[in-house]
Tab-separated table of C-alpha atoms and ligand atoms in Angstrom:
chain	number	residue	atom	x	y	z
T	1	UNK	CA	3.345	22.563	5.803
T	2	UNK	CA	5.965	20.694	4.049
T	3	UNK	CA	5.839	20.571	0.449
T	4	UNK	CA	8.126	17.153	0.070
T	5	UNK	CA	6.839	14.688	-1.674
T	6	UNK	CA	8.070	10.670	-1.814
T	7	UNK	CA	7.409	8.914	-5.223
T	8	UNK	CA	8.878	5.046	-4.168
T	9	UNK	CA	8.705	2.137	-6.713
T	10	UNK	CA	8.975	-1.600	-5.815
T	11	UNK	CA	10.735	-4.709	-7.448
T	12	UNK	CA	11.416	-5.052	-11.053
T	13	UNK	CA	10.594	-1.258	-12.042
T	14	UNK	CA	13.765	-0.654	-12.393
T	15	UNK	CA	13.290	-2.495	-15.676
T	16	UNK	CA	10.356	-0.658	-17.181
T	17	UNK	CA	10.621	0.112	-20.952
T	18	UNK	CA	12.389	-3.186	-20.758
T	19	UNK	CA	9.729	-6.046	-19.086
T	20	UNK	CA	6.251	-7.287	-20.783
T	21	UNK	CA	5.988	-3.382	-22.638
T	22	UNK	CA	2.807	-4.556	-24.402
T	23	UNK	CA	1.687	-4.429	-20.549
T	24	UNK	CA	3.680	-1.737	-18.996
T	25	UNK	CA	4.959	0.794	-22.005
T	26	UNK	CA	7.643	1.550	-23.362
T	27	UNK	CA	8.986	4.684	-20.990
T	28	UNK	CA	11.746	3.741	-18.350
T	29	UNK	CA	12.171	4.681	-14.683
T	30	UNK	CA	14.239	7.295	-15.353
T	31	UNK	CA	12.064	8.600	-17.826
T	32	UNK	CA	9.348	8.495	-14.832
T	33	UNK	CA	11.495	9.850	-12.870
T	34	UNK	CA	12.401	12.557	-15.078
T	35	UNK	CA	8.413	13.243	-15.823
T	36	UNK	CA	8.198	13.420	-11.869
T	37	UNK	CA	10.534	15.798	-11.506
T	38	UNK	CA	9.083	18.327	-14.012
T	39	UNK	CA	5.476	17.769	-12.577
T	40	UNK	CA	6.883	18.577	-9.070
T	41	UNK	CA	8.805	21.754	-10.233
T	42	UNK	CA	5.741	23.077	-12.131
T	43	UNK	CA	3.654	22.886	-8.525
T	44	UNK	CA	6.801	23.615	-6.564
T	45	UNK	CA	6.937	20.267	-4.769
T	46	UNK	CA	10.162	19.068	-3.164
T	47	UNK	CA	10.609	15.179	-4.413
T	48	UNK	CA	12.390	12.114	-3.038
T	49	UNK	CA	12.457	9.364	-5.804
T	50	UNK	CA	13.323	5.998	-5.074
T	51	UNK	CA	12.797	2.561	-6.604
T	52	UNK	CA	14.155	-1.010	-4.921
T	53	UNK	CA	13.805	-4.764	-5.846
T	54	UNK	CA	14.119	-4.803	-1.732
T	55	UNK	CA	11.432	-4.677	0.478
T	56	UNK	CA	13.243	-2.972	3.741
T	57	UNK	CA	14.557	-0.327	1.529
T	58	UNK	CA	11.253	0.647	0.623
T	59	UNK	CA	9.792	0.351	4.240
T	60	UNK	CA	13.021	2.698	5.078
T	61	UNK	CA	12.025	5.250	2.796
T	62	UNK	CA	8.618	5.437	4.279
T	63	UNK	CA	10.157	5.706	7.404
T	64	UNK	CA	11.844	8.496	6.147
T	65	UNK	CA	9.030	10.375	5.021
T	66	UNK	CA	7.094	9.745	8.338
T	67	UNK	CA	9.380	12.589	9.623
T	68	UNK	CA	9.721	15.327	6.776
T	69	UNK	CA	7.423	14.375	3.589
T	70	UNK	CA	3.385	15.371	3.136
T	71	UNK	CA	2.764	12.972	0.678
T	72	UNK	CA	3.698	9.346	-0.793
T	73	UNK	CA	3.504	8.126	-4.105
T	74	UNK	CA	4.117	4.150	-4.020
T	75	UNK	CA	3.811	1.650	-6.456
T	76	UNK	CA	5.044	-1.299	-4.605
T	77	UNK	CA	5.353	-3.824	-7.688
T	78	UNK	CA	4.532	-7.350	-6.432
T	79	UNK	CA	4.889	-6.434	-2.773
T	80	UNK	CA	1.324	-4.468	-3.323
T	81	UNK	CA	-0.105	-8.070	-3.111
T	82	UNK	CA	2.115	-9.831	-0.425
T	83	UNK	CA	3.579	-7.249	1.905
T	84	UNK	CA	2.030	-6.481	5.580
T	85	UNK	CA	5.272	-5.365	6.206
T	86	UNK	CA	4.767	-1.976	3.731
T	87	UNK	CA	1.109	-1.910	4.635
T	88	UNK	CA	2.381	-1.555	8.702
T	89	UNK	CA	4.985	1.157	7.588
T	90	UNK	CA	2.022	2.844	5.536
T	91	UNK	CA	-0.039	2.857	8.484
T	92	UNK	CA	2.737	5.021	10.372
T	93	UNK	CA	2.544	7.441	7.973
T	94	UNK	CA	0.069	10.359	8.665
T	95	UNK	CA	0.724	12.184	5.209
T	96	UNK	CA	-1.722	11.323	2.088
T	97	UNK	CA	-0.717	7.780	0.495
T	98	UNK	CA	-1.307	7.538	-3.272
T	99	UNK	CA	-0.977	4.116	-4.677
T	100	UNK	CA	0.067	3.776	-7.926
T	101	UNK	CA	-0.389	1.198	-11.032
T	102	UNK	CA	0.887	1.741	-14.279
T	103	UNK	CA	-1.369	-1.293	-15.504
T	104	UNK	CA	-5.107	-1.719	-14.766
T	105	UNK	CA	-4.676	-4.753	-12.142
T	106	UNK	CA	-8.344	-5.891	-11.714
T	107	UNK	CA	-8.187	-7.121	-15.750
T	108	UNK	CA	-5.060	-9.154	-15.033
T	109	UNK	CA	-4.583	-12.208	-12.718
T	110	UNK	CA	-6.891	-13.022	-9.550
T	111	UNK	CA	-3.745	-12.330	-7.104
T	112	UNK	CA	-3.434	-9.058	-8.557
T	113	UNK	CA	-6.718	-7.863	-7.592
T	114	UNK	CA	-5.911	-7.743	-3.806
T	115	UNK	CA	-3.850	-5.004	-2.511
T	116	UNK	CA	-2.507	-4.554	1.091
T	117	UNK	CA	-1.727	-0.914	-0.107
T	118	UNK	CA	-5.109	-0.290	0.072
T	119	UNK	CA	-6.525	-0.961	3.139
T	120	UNK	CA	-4.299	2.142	3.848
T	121	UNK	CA	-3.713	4.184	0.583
T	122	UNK	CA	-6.198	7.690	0.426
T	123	UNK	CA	-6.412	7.613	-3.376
T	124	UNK	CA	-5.418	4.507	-5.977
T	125	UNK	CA	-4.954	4.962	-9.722
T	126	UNK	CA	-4.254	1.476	-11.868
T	127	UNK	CA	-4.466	1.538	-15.810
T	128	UNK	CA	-3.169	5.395	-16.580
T	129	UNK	CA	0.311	3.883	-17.550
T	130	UNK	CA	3.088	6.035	-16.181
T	131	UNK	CA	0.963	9.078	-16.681
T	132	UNK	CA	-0.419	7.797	-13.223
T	133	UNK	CA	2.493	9.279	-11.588
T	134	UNK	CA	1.797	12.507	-13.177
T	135	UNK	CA	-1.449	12.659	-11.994
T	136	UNK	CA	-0.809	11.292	-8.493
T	137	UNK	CA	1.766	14.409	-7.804
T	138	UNK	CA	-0.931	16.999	-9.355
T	139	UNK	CA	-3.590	15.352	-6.775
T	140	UNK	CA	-0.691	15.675	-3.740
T	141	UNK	CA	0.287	19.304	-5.556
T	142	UNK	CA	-3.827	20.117	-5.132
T	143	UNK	CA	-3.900	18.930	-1.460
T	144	UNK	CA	-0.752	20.982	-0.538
T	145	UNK	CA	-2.435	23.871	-2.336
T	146	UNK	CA	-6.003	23.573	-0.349
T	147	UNK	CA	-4.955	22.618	2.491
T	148	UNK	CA	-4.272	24.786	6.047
L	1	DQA	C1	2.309	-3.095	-11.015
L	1	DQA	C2	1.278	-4.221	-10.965
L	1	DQA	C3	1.755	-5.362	-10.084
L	1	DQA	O1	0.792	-6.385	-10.040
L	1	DQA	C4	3.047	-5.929	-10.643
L	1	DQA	O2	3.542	-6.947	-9.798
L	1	DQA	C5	4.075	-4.891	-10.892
L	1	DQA	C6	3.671	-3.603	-11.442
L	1	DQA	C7	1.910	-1.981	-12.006
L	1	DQA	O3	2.506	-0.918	-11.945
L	1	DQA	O4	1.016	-2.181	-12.842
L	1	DQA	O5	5.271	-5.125	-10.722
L	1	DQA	O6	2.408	-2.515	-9.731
């Protein structure tokens, strides 16, 4: 079984530690990325990381992992509540789909509180801050482990 791993983020993550960081923290994406990294070497995971502000990027990358990757981390920024198109690519994918908050959505705004994602995600974590991420890759890490 492959032991790759895709963590993809959506729009405007590019400027975490930078937007609203009373809401999202003060860490930036490449210190997520960076924290990803060492998670996935600790549980010898293979990792992809990838963050767009474009919507066909990210449907590429899950393209991408449809042939090689076990598992996807995605936290699809604003597209989590508008996008069919990422919930169709999703739905191609036959690897484990964690979605991934780094705020708790259902205390924020009504049209945060639906999520395409989930109709197709196996696991969602909202509210951990970027530690989410952390967690997401030990849950994937544990399924690779268990698994046959
Ligand atoms: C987010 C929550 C979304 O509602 C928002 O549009 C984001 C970030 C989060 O990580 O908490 O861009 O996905």
């Amino acid at each position: 079984m492959s032991r790759l791993v895709f963590v993809l983020n959506g729009p405007n993550l590019n400027l975490l530690g930078k937007r609203q960081p009373h809401i999202y923290g003060h860490e930036t994406m490449e210190d997520v990325e960076a924290m990803c990294r060492k998670t996935c070497e600790a549980h010898r995971l293979e990792l992809r990381y990838h963050q767009s502000n474009r919507e066909y990027e990210l449907i590429d990358w899950i393209h991408e992992a449809r042939e090689k990757a076990f598992g996807i981390v995605i936290n699809p920024g604003a597209f989590t509540h508008t996008s069919v198109a990422i919930l169709d690519a999703l739905n191609a994918f036959d690897g484990t789909v964690i979605e991934c908050h780094i705020s708790q959505v259902h205390k924020r705004e009504a049209f945060r509180h639906h999520s395409y994602v989930s109709m197709r995600a196996d696991a969602v974590l909202a509210g951990f801050g970027t530690q989410g991420y952390t967690l997401a890759i030990q849950r994937l890490a544990h399924l690779a482990d268990t698994k046959k």
